[in-house]
mmCIF file of C-alpha atoms in Angstrom:
data_model
loop_
_atom_site.group_PDB
_atom_site.id
_atom_site.type_symbol
_atom_site.label_atom_id
_atom_site.label_comp_id
_atom_site.label_asym_id
_atom_site.label_seq_id
_atom_site.Cartn_x
_atom_site.Cartn_y
_atom_site.Cartn_z
ATOM 1 C CA MET A 36 -17.953 16.702 -20.506
ATOM 2 C CA SER A 37 -16.608 13.506 -22.341
ATOM 3 C CA VAL A 38 -16.960 10.182 -22.024
ATOM 4 C CA THR A 39 -14.291 9.823 -20.381
ATOM 5 C CA GLU A 40 -14.567 11.945 -18.043
ATOM 6 C CA ARG A 41 -18.050 10.958 -16.716
ATOM 7 C CA LYS A 42 -16.243 7.656 -16.439
ATOM 8 C CA SER A 43 -13.922 8.844 -14.107
ATOM 9 C CA VAL A 44 -16.568 10.653 -12.556
ATOM 10 C CA GLN A 45 -18.377 7.346 -11.870
ATOM 11 C CA VAL A 46 -15.622 5.660 -11.063
ATOM 12 C CA ARG A 47 -14.475 7.812 -7.957
ATOM 13 C CA ALA A 48 -18.379 7.837 -7.245
ATOM 14 C CA LEU A 49 -18.793 4.582 -7.039
ATOM 15 C CA ALA A 50 -14.947 3.536 -5.288
ATOM 16 C CA LYS A 51 -16.637 6.132 -2.847
ATOM 17 C CA LYS A 52 -19.293 3.372 -1.435
ATOM 18 C CA ASP A 53 -17.503 0.240 -1.065
ATOM 19 C CA ALA A 54 -14.108 -0.630 -1.633
ATOM 20 C CA VAL A 55 -13.100 -2.593 -4.557
ATOM 21 C CA ARG A 56 -13.758 -6.621 -3.986
ATOM 22 C CA VAL A 57 -13.132 -9.488 -5.836
ATOM 23 C CA LYS A 58 -15.163 -12.880 -6.225
ATOM 24 C CA LEU A 59 -13.167 -15.905 -6.974
ATOM 25 C CA GLU A 60 -14.187 -18.253 -9.222
ATOM 26 C CA ARG A 61 -11.697 -22.058 -8.258
ATOM 27 C CA ILE A 62 -9.629 -22.846 -10.765
ATOM 28 C CA ASN A 63 -7.622 -25.649 -9.066
ATOM 29 C CA CYS A 64 -6.899 -25.872 -5.298
ATOM 30 C CA ASP A 65 -3.891 -23.074 -5.792
ATOM 31 C CA VAL A 66 -5.773 -20.730 -8.802
ATOM 32 C CA ALA A 67 -8.227 -18.578 -8.921
ATOM 33 C CA ARG A 68 -10.145 -16.456 -11.586
ATOM 34 C CA SER A 69 -11.037 -12.755 -10.623
ATOM 35 C CA LEU A 70 -14.429 -12.305 -11.440
ATOM 36 C CA PRO A 71 -16.487 -9.038 -10.323
ATOM 37 C CA PRO A 72 -18.294 -9.456 -7.030
ATOM 38 C CA ASP A 73 -21.444 -7.558 -8.465
ATOM 39 C CA GLY A 74 -20.980 -8.753 -12.308
ATOM 40 C CA ASP A 75 -20.939 -5.727 -13.908
ATOM 41 C CA GLU A 76 -17.478 -6.623 -15.393
ATOM 42 C CA GLN A 77 -16.165 -3.311 -16.747
ATOM 43 C CA VAL A 78 -17.005 -1.068 -14.222
ATOM 44 C CA TRP A 79 -15.272 -3.299 -11.865
ATOM 45 C CA LEU A 80 -12.433 -3.178 -14.190
ATOM 46 C CA ASP A 81 -12.049 0.722 -14.047
ATOM 47 C CA ARG A 82 -12.440 0.801 -10.584
ATOM 48 C CA LEU A 83 -9.226 -1.878 -10.275
ATOM 49 C CA GLN A 84 -7.691 0.123 -12.869
ATOM 50 C CA ALA A 85 -8.037 3.323 -10.719
ATOM 51 C CA ALA A 86 -7.305 1.407 -6.597
ATOM 52 C CA LEU A 87 -4.265 0.073 -8.510
ATOM 53 C CA GLY A 88 -3.053 3.464 -10.090
ATOM 54 C CA THR A 89 -2.948 1.659 -13.584
ATOM 55 C CA ALA A 90 -4.398 2.235 -17.002
ATOM 56 C CA SER A 91 -2.719 -1.678 -18.054
ATOM 57 C CA ILE A 92 -5.310 -4.371 -17.656
ATOM 58 C CA GLU A 93 -2.502 -7.013 -18.013
ATOM 59 C CA PHE A 94 -1.186 -5.234 -14.416
ATOM 60 C CA VAL A 95 -4.100 -5.581 -13.339
ATOM 61 C CA HIS A 96 -4.852 -9.060 -14.170
ATOM 62 C CA ALA A 97 -0.826 -9.669 -12.941
ATOM 63 C CA THR A 98 -1.642 -7.913 -9.461
ATOM 64 C CA LEU A 99 -4.500 -10.174 -8.809
ATOM 65 C CA TYR A 100 -2.394 -13.795 -9.348
ATOM 66 C CA GLN A 101 0.223 -12.243 -7.260
ATOM 67 C CA LEU A 102 -2.318 -11.102 -4.332
ATOM 68 C CA GLN A 103 -3.666 -14.675 -4.749
ATOM 69 C CA ALA A 104 -0.272 -16.234 -4.136
ATOM 70 C CA ALA A 105 1.339 -14.337 -1.698
ATOM 71 C CA ALA A 106 -2.341 -13.122 0.642
ATOM 72 C CA ARG A 107 -3.315 -16.889 2.066
ATOM 73 C CA LEU A 108 -4.180 -17.697 5.124
ATOM 74 C CA PRO A 109 -2.443 -19.678 7.718
ATOM 75 C CA ASN A 110 -3.355 -23.847 7.129
ATOM 76 C CA SER A 111 -5.231 -22.718 4.133
ATOM 77 C CA GLY A 112 -5.414 -22.541 0.257
ATOM 78 C CA LEU A 113 -6.457 -19.080 -1.794
ATOM 79 C CA SER A 114 -8.443 -16.892 0.335
ATOM 80 C CA GLU A 115 -11.278 -13.925 -0.806
ATOM 81 C CA ILE A 116 -10.990 -12.524 2.240
ATOM 82 C CA ALA A 117 -7.534 -11.898 1.994
ATOM 83 C CA VAL A 118 -7.253 -11.001 -1.550
ATOM 84 C CA ASN A 119 -9.657 -8.380 -0.548
ATOM 85 C CA ALA A 120 -8.337 -7.515 2.645
ATOM 86 C CA ALA A 121 -5.278 -6.652 0.582
ATOM 87 C CA LEU A 122 -7.140 -4.926 -2.539
ATOM 88 C CA ALA A 123 -8.685 -2.792 0.722
ATOM 89 C CA LEU A 124 -5.393 -1.817 1.545
ATOM 90 C CA ILE A 125 -3.978 -1.136 -1.730
ATOM 91 C CA GLU A 126 -6.991 0.969 -2.696
ATOM 92 C CA GLY A 127 -6.840 2.512 1.357
ATOM 93 C CA GLU A 128 -2.710 3.846 0.167
ATOM 94 C CA ARG A 129 -4.159 5.835 -3.471
ATOM 95 C CA PRO A 130 -0.391 4.508 -5.564
ATOM 96 C CA ARG A 131 -0.052 6.630 -8.626
ATOM 97 C CA GLY A 132 1.279 4.566 -11.122
ATOM 98 C CA GLU A 133 2.534 1.278 -11.599
ATOM 99 C CA THR A 134 5.969 1.940 -9.559
ATOM 100 C CA GLU A 135 3.626 3.002 -6.202
ATOM 101 C CA CYS A 136 1.602 0.026 -6.913
ATOM 102 C CA ALA A 137 4.257 -2.352 -6.461
ATOM 103 C CA ILE A 138 5.372 -0.812 -3.391
ATOM 104 C CA VAL A 139 2.021 -0.509 -1.846
ATOM 105 C CA LEU A 140 1.596 -4.458 -3.337
ATOM 106 C CA GLN A 141 4.722 -5.636 -1.205
ATOM 107 C CA MET A 142 3.077 -4.331 1.862
ATOM 108 C CA ALA A 143 -0.164 -5.876 1.505
ATOM 109 C CA CYS A 144 1.514 -9.051 0.963
ATOM 110 C CA LEU A 145 3.732 -8.674 3.586
ATOM 111 C CA HIS A 146 1.368 -7.629 5.797
ATOM 112 C CA ALA A 147 -0.633 -10.866 5.054
ATOM 113 C CA ALA A 148 2.406 -12.467 5.794
ATOM 114 C CA THR A 149 3.729 -11.291 9.011
ATOM 115 C CA MET A 150 -0.091 -11.863 10.594
ATOM 116 C CA ALA A 151 0.221 -15.060 9.615
ATOM 117 C CA VAL A 152 3.584 -15.631 11.494
ATOM 118 C CA LEU A 153 2.080 -13.908 14.664
ATOM 119 C CA GLY A 154 -0.668 -16.195 14.433
ATOM 120 C CA ARG A 155 1.383 -19.023 14.556
ATOM 121 C CA LEU A 156 4.016 -17.451 17.449
ATOM 122 C CA GLY A 157 0.738 -16.935 19.376
ATOM 123 C CA GLY A 158 -0.423 -20.766 19.323
ATOM 124 C CA GLY A 159 3.677 -21.465 20.705
ATOM 125 C CA HIS A 160 2.992 -24.024 18.394
ATOM 126 C CA GLY A 161 6.669 -26.669 17.679
ATOM 127 C CA GLY A 162 8.933 -25.827 20.696
ATOM 128 C CA ASP A 163 11.335 -23.261 21.692
ATOM 129 C CA ARG A 164 13.390 -23.536 18.757
ATOM 130 C CA HIS A 165 10.284 -22.526 15.979
ATOM 131 C CA VAL A 166 9.106 -20.303 18.427
ATOM 132 C CA LEU A 167 12.693 -18.273 18.580
ATOM 133 C CA ALA A 168 12.560 -18.879 14.680
ATOM 134 C CA ALA A 169 8.444 -17.418 13.857
ATOM 135 C CA ALA A 170 9.995 -14.466 16.054
ATOM 136 C CA THR A 171 13.010 -13.430 13.947
ATOM 137 C CA ALA A 172 10.680 -14.193 10.813
ATOM 138 C CA ALA A 173 8.321 -11.505 12.221
ATOM 139 C CA GLY A 174 10.816 -9.034 12.884
ATOM 140 C CA ARG A 175 12.664 -9.087 10.216
ATOM 141 C CA LEU A 176 9.268 -8.466 7.971
ATOM 142 C CA SER A 177 7.660 -6.196 10.116
ATOM 143 C CA ARG A 178 11.455 -4.260 9.168
ATOM 144 C CA SER A 179 11.051 -4.852 5.860
ATOM 145 C CA PHE A 180 7.040 -3.525 6.143
ATOM 146 C CA ALA A 181 8.380 -0.264 7.524
ATOM 147 C CA ILE A 182 11.157 -0.614 4.673
ATOM 148 C CA LEU A 183 8.765 -0.284 2.237
ATOM 149 C CA VAL A 184 6.131 2.455 4.062
ATOM 150 C CA GLU A 185 10.006 4.790 4.103
ATOM 151 C CA THR A 186 10.537 4.322 0.319
ATOM 152 C CA LEU A 187 6.223 5.408 -0.412
ATOM 153 C CA ARG A 188 7.419 7.876 1.757
ATOM 154 C CA ARG A 189 10.019 8.835 -0.223
ATOM 155 C CA LEU A 190 8.783 8.160 -4.147
ATOM 156 C CA ARG A 191 6.048 10.862 -2.339
ATOM 157 C CA ASN A 192 7.511 13.322 -1.128
ATOM 158 C CA GLY A 193 11.300 12.924 -2.927
ATOM 159 C CA GLY A 194 13.701 11.350 -0.531
ATOM 160 C CA SER A 195 16.562 14.659 -0.581
ATOM 161 C CA GLN A 196 16.847 17.287 2.066
ATOM 162 C CA THR A 197 18.202 20.955 2.706
ATOM 163 C CA ILE A 198 20.568 21.135 5.193
ATOM 164 C CA ARG A 199 21.580 25.579 5.705
ATOM 165 C CA ILE A 200 25.252 25.951 7.020
ATOM 166 C CA GLU A 201 25.688 29.452 8.206
ATOM 167 C CA ARG A 202 27.844 30.741 10.599
ATOM 168 C CA VAL A 203 27.096 32.442 13.793
ATOM 169 C CA ASP A 204 30.126 34.561 15.390
ATOM 170 C CA VAL A 205 28.390 34.777 19.386
ATOM 171 C CA ARG A 206 30.993 37.298 21.732
ATOM 172 C CA ASP A 207 31.314 37.236 25.205
ATOM 173 C CA GLY A 208 27.916 38.678 26.778
ATOM 174 C CA GLY A 209 26.268 37.549 24.161
ATOM 175 C CA GLN A 210 23.292 34.805 23.308
ATOM 176 C CA ALA A 211 22.332 32.766 20.193
ATOM 177 C CA VAL A 212 19.483 30.742 19.447
ATOM 178 C CA ILE A 213 19.562 27.295 16.856
ATOM 179 C CA GLY A 214 16.911 26.874 14.965
ATOM 180 C CA ASN A 215 13.388 28.906 12.641
ATOM 181 C CA ILE A 216 11.887 31.320 15.226
ATOM 182 C CA GLU A 217 8.383 32.945 14.478
ATOM 183 C CA ASN A 218 7.617 36.591 14.707
ATOM 184 C CA PRO A 219 3.888 35.947 16.418
ATOM 185 C CA MET A 220 3.347 39.253 14.765
ATOM 186 C CA ILE A 221 4.150 38.613 11.035
ATOM 187 C CA GLY A 222 3.327 34.422 11.516
ATOM 188 C CA ARG A 223 6.840 33.814 9.437
ATOM 189 C CA PRO A 224 10.320 33.397 10.267
#
């Protein structure tokens, strides 16, 4: 077994134990440096690359900064909990490549934003107009999330459908069935 294969097996074994996580070291109120929670940076970076479906370290670092910018808890700054929750969602979807990861990253960020808006909506803060605006925003965010889920599904499974049109003549006294009919003796249509 080559070094690369051994490393891949180790990364997969670690990934089964716990979700990949980050520890944030604040630089200022808006930006933090992402660090491994256990201190082993190379294994952590390998796990992040596997979780994000990329071979690019730059893509990993850019994704972590994007998560920091988008995954904030309401009325607070950076949140290690929110970033780790978004990473768990991303890792759970197992993106295969940067394009899928970008879609899943948007899904994670939309989910965080939707939950923040719904949290404000539940409190009924700010009167009827603000509640209506929050409800409208929550609906739009939820629809956007659903569109991204469907986009990811189509990207993975293909977006085309095959429609077969056949002509069937049914004469007087005849019967017709439309659809796939299974023969129980054979188990196939």
